[in-house]
PDB file of C-alpha atoms in Angstrom:
ATOM      1  CA  ALA A   2      -0.017  -0.023   0.007  1.00 58.00           C
ATOM      2  CA  ALA A   3       1.073   3.438  -0.803  1.00 76.00           C
ATOM      3  CA  ALA A   4       1.751   5.425   2.402  1.00 86.00           C
ATOM      4  CA  GLY A   5       1.759   9.058   1.359  1.00 83.00           C
ATOM      5  CA  PRO A   6       1.199  11.917   1.597  1.00 95.00           C
ATOM      6  CA  TYR A   7       2.958  12.816  -1.576  1.00 97.00           C
ATOM      7  CA  THR A   8       3.621  16.109  -3.325  1.00 97.00           C
ATOM      8  CA  VAL A   9       3.634  14.890  -6.974  1.00 98.00           C
ATOM      9  CA  ALA A  10       1.995  12.085  -8.947  1.00 98.00           C
ATOM     10  CA  PHE A  11       2.106  11.826 -12.737  1.00 97.00           C
ATOM     11  CA  ALA A  12       0.762   9.694 -15.547  1.00 98.00           C
ATOM     12  CA  ALA A  13       2.862  10.172 -18.768  1.00 96.00           C
ATOM     13  CA  PHE A  14       2.141   9.310 -22.416  1.00 91.00           C
ATOM     14  CA  ASN A  15      -1.568   8.425 -22.133  1.00 90.00           C
ATOM     15  CA  THR A  16      -1.141   6.099 -19.178  1.00 96.00           C
ATOM     16  CA  PHE A  17      -4.214   7.394 -17.453  1.00 98.00           C
ATOM     17  CA  PHE A  18      -6.167   6.503 -20.664  1.00 98.00           C
ATOM     18  CA  ASN A  19      -5.247   2.821 -20.189  1.00 97.00           C
ATOM     19  CA  LEU A  20      -7.884   2.780 -17.451  1.00 98.00           C
ATOM     20  CA  VAL A  21     -10.708   1.829 -19.869  1.00 96.00           C
ATOM     21  CA  THR A  22     -13.905   2.570 -17.874  1.00 97.00           C
ATOM     22  CA  PRO A  23     -15.183   5.785 -16.451  1.00 98.00           C
ATOM     23  CA  ASP A  24     -15.328   4.145 -12.976  1.00 98.00           C
ATOM     24  CA  ASP A  25     -11.644   2.984 -13.129  1.00 98.00           C
ATOM     25  CA  GLN A  26     -10.609   6.567 -14.127  1.00 98.00           C
ATOM     26  CA  ARG A  27     -12.696   8.190 -11.386  1.00 98.00           C
ATOM     27  CA  ARG A  28     -11.290   5.574  -8.755  1.00 98.00           C
ATOM     28  CA  CYS A  29      -7.728   6.512  -9.858  1.00 98.00           C
ATOM     29  CA  LEU A  30      -8.369  10.187  -9.533  1.00 99.00           C
ATOM     30  CA  GLU A  31      -9.893   9.645  -6.070  1.00 98.00           C
ATOM     31  CA  GLY A  32      -7.042   7.467  -4.977  1.00 97.00           C
ATOM     32  CA  VAL A  33      -4.414   9.915  -6.063  1.00 98.00           C
ATOM     33  CA  PHE A  34      -6.301  12.844  -4.439  1.00 98.00           C
ATOM     34  CA  GLY A  35      -6.308  10.831  -1.225  1.00 96.00           C
ATOM     35  CA  LEU A  36      -2.504  10.240  -1.373  1.00 97.00           C
ATOM     36  CA  LEU A  37      -1.546  13.721  -2.229  1.00 98.00           C
ATOM     37  CA  ALA A  38      -0.659  16.355   0.374  1.00 98.00           C
ATOM     38  CA  PRO A  39      -2.524  19.621   0.315  1.00 97.00           C
ATOM     39  CA  GLY A  40      -0.846  21.683  -2.355  1.00 98.00           C
ATOM     40  CA  GLY A  41       0.444  18.500  -4.122  1.00 98.00           C
ATOM     41  CA  VAL A  42      -0.125  18.027  -7.763  1.00 98.00           C
ATOM     42  CA  LEU A  43      -1.163  15.521 -10.295  1.00 99.00           C
ATOM     43  CA  VAL A  44       0.268  15.808 -13.811  1.00 99.00           C
ATOM     44  CA  ILE A  45      -1.502  14.019 -16.695  1.00 98.00           C
ATOM     45  CA  GLU A  46      -0.134  13.766 -20.221  1.00 97.00           C
ATOM     46  CA  GLY A  47      -2.654  12.697 -22.886  1.00 96.00           C
ATOM     47  CA  PHE A  48      -3.427  13.109 -26.524  1.00 94.00           C
ATOM     48  CA  VAL A  49      -6.022  15.567 -27.748  1.00 92.00           C
ATOM     49  CA  PRO A  50      -8.753  13.909 -29.761  1.00 87.00           C
ATOM     50  CA  PRO A  51      -9.810  15.717 -32.825  1.00 77.00           C
ATOM     51  CA  GLU A  52     -12.816  17.979 -32.312  1.00 70.00           C
ATOM     52  CA  ASP A  53     -14.452  16.671 -35.466  1.00 67.00           C
ATOM     53  CA  GLY A  54     -14.343  13.094 -34.193  1.00 67.00           C
ATOM     54  CA  MET A  55     -11.876  10.247 -34.705  1.00 66.00           C
ATOM     55  CA  THR A  56     -12.013   8.052 -37.643  1.00 71.00           C
ATOM     56  CA  ASP A  57     -11.812   4.335 -37.355  1.00 72.00           C
ATOM     57  CA  GLY A  58      -8.081   3.417 -37.376  1.00 74.00           C
ATOM     58  CA  GLY A  59      -8.083   0.663 -39.942  1.00 82.00           C
ATOM     59  CA  VAL A  60      -4.700  -0.599 -40.694  1.00 91.00           C
ATOM     60  CA  SER A  61      -1.393   1.294 -40.888  1.00 91.00           C
ATOM     61  CA  VAL A  62       2.272   0.271 -41.423  1.00 94.00           C
ATOM     62  CA  ARG A  63       4.242   1.078 -38.320  1.00 93.00           C
ATOM     63  CA  ASP A  64       7.687  -0.280 -39.440  1.00 95.00           C
ATOM     64  CA  ILE A  65       9.179  -2.475 -42.283  1.00 97.00           C
ATOM     65  CA  THR A  66      12.646  -4.103 -42.273  1.00 95.00           C
ATOM     66  CA  SER A  67      14.175  -6.816 -44.548  1.00 94.00           C
ATOM     67  CA  ASP A  68      12.793  -9.495 -42.278  1.00 94.00           C
ATOM     68  CA  ALA A  69       9.781  -8.078 -40.467  1.00 96.00           C
ATOM     69  CA  ALA A  70       6.813  -5.834 -40.731  1.00 97.00           C
ATOM     70  CA  VAL A  71       4.785  -4.192 -37.903  1.00 97.00           C
ATOM     71  CA  LEU A  72       1.237  -3.097 -38.555  1.00 96.00           C
ATOM     72  CA  THR A  73      -1.276  -1.264 -36.296  1.00 94.00           C
ATOM     73  CA  VAL A  74      -4.860  -2.111 -36.544  1.00 94.00           C
ATOM     74  CA  SER A  75      -7.550  -0.368 -34.463  1.00 92.00           C
ATOM     75  CA  LYS A  76     -11.206   0.069 -34.031  1.00 92.00           C
ATOM     76  CA  HIS A  77     -12.835   3.163 -32.512  1.00 91.00           C
ATOM     77  CA  ASP A  78     -16.165   3.203 -30.429  1.00 92.00           C
ATOM     78  CA  PRO A  79     -17.035   6.824 -30.382  1.00 91.00           C
ATOM     79  CA  ASP A  80     -19.910   6.468 -27.941  1.00 92.00           C
ATOM     80  CA  ALA A  81     -17.601   4.903 -25.323  1.00 95.00           C
ATOM     81  CA  GLN A  82     -14.634   6.947 -26.310  1.00 95.00           C
ATOM     82  CA  VAL A  83     -12.567   3.723 -26.571  1.00 95.00           C
ATOM     83  CA  ILE A  84     -10.025   2.608 -29.127  1.00 93.00           C
ATOM     84  CA  ARG A  85      -8.999  -1.018 -29.237  1.00 94.00           C
ATOM     85  CA  GLY A  86      -6.046  -2.153 -31.275  1.00 94.00           C
ATOM     86  CA  HIS A  87      -3.095  -4.365 -31.961  1.00 95.00           C
ATOM     87  CA  HIS A  88       0.475  -3.971 -32.943  1.00 96.00           C
ATOM     88  CA  ILE A  89       0.915  -7.043 -35.277  1.00 97.00           C
ATOM     89  CA  GLU A  90       4.591  -8.139 -35.715  1.00 97.00           C
ATOM     90  CA  MET A  91       5.127 -10.459 -38.639  1.00 97.00           C
ATOM     91  CA  ARG A  92       8.656 -11.977 -38.787  1.00 96.00           C
ATOM     92  CA  VAL A  93      10.340 -14.789 -40.521  1.00 93.00           C
ATOM     93  CA  ASP A  94      10.421 -16.723 -37.262  1.00 94.00           C
ATOM     94  CA  GLY A  95       6.834 -16.102 -36.271  1.00 96.00           C
ATOM     95  CA  ASN A  96       4.118 -13.500 -35.711  1.00 97.00           C
ATOM     96  CA  ARG A  97       3.274 -11.695 -32.450  1.00 97.00           C
ATOM     97  CA  MET A  98       0.210  -9.632 -31.521  1.00 97.00           C
ATOM     98  CA  ARG A  99       0.409  -6.888 -28.865  1.00 97.00           C
ATOM     99  CA  PRO A 100      -3.106  -5.801 -27.947  1.00 97.00           C
ATOM    100  CA  TRP A 101      -3.892  -2.298 -26.529  1.00 96.00           C
ATOM    101  CA  ILE A 102      -6.886  -0.352 -25.468  1.00 96.00           C
ATOM    102  CA  VAL A 103      -7.432   3.247 -24.414  1.00 96.00           C
ATOM    103  CA  ARG A 104     -10.457   5.292 -23.135  1.00 97.00           C
ATOM    104  CA  TYR A 105      -9.568   8.820 -24.121  1.00 96.00           C
ATOM    105  CA  LEU A 106     -10.986  12.054 -22.599  1.00 97.00           C
ATOM    106  CA  THR A 107     -10.962  15.506 -24.111  1.00 95.00           C
ATOM    107  CA  PRO A 108      -9.016  17.982 -21.944  1.00 96.00           C
ATOM    108  CA  GLU A 109     -12.295  19.482 -20.931  1.00 96.00           C
ATOM    109  CA  GLN A 110     -13.732  16.114 -19.812  1.00 97.00           C
ATOM    110  CA  LEU A 111     -10.435  15.417 -17.975  1.00 98.00           C
ATOM    111  CA  ASP A 112     -10.785  18.744 -16.168  1.00 99.00           C
ATOM    112  CA  ALA A 113     -14.415  17.944 -15.158  1.00 99.00           C
ATOM    113  CA  SER A 114     -13.433  14.436 -13.944  1.00 99.00           C
ATOM    114  CA  ALA A 115     -10.516  15.876 -11.838  1.00 99.00           C
ATOM    115  CA  ALA A 116     -12.730  18.661 -10.440  1.00 99.00           C
ATOM    116  CA  ALA A 117     -15.429  16.130  -9.420  1.00 98.00           C
ATOM    117  CA  VAL A 118     -12.986  14.635  -7.008  1.00 98.00           C
ATOM    118  CA  GLY A 119     -11.613  17.844  -5.704  1.00 98.00           C
ATOM    119  CA  PHE A 120      -8.713  18.878  -7.956  1.00 99.00           C
ATOM    120  CA  VAL A 121      -8.212  22.341  -9.376  1.00 99.00           C
ATOM    121  CA  ARG A 122      -6.438  22.593 -12.684  1.00 99.00           C
ATOM    122  CA  THR A 123      -3.583  25.093 -12.447  1.00 98.00           C
ATOM    123  CA  SER A 124      -1.932  24.871 -15.858  1.00 98.00           C
ATOM    124  CA  ARG A 125      -1.884  23.115 -19.187  1.00 98.00           C
ATOM    125  CA  TRP A 126       0.961  22.839 -21.601  1.00 97.00           C
ATOM    126  CA  ALA A 127       1.581  21.182 -25.006  1.00 94.00           C
ATOM    127  CA  THR A 128       4.826  19.623 -23.830  1.00 94.00           C
ATOM    128  CA  TRP A 129       6.727  18.631 -20.692  1.00 95.00           C
ATOM    129  CA  SER A 130       9.008  21.594 -21.272  1.00 95.00           C
ATOM    130  CA  GLY A 131       6.173  24.132 -21.022  1.00 94.00           C
ATOM    131  CA  SER A 132       5.319  24.920 -24.614  1.00 93.00           C
ATOM    132  CA  PRO A 133       2.000  26.821 -24.765  1.00 93.00           C
ATOM    133  CA  PHE A 134      -1.114  24.588 -25.279  1.00 94.00           C
ATOM    134  CA  ASN A 135      -3.243  25.744 -28.226  1.00 89.00           C
ATOM    135  CA  PRO A 136      -6.520  23.934 -28.493  1.00 79.00           C
ATOM    136  CA  SER A 137      -8.137  23.466 -31.897  1.00 66.00           C
ATOM    137  CA  PRO A 138      -9.994  26.514 -33.034  1.00 57.00           C
ATOM    138  CA  PRO A 139     -13.675  26.502 -32.285  1.00 53.00           C
ATOM    139  CA  ASP A 140     -14.591  27.377 -35.825  1.00 54.00           C
ATOM    140  CA  GLY A 141     -14.122  23.752 -36.805  1.00 55.00           C
ATOM    141  CA  SER A 142     -11.434  24.519 -39.342  1.00 56.00           C
ATOM    142  CA  ASP A 143      -9.005  21.719 -40.193  1.00 55.00           C
ATOM    143  CA  HIS A 144      -6.348  20.858 -37.526  1.00 50.00           C
ATOM    144  CA  PRO A 145      -3.890  23.696 -38.058  1.00 49.00           C
ATOM    145  CA  PRO A 146      -0.208  23.155 -37.377  1.00 49.00           C
ATOM    146  CA  THR A 147      -0.423  25.599 -34.398  1.00 55.00           C
ATOM    147  CA  SER A 148      -2.960  23.454 -32.479  1.00 72.00           C
ATOM    148  CA  SER A 149      -1.656  20.994 -29.868  1.00 86.00           C
ATOM    149  CA  ASP A 150      -1.976  17.258 -30.349  1.00 92.00           C
ATOM    150  CA  VAL A 151      -0.862  16.449 -26.784  1.00 94.00           C
ATOM    151  CA  HIS A 152      -1.537  18.179 -23.468  1.00 96.00           C
ATOM    152  CA  VAL A 153       0.235  18.076 -20.188  1.00 97.00           C
ATOM    153  CA  SER A 154      -2.351  19.113 -17.528  1.00 98.00           C
ATOM    154  CA  VAL A 155      -1.538  19.991 -13.905  1.00 99.00           C
ATOM    155  CA  TYR A 156      -4.164  19.465 -11.140  1.00 99.00           C
ATOM    156  CA  GLN A 157      -3.578  20.652  -7.668  1.00 99.00           C
ATOM    157  CA  HIS A 158      -4.940  19.263  -4.368  1.00 98.00           C
ATOM    158  CA  PRO A 159      -6.309  22.387  -2.633  1.00 96.00           C
ATOM    159  CA  SER A 160      -4.572  23.583   0.512  1.00 83.00           C
ATOM    160  CA  GLY A 161      -6.927  23.127   3.425  1.00 62.00           C
TER     161      GLY A 161
END
């Protein structure tokens, strides 16, 4: 069991999205909130889903060498906000499948989930080095190069 209290907790590279039900995500946030000291922070890095919706992933080539190919296949359930997929490694000595599943949230949904357990968002960046976060424009225009594909969001446990 984690003793605590701690001053920092983090989930990098979509790790939080590997919790694939709303209840699992809520329990995680509640658990972290309970382990953080007042003033402590939770940092979550995640991808930003396109505002116009995600397409079904289909099949894409991830890597090709002289003796292997790696494909990614995925299927998107927009109602559940879940993407299921496999990395399929095809090699001369055999094949291997590496399944994965994520339940994504928009940054706004993540903010609401964190606030529901008591966190206050203090900042959001596009990178760990603090580059500004630029959400997609509200006018629905195509994903411009200036908008952020990733967010690093910081949530604080209120002091007292």
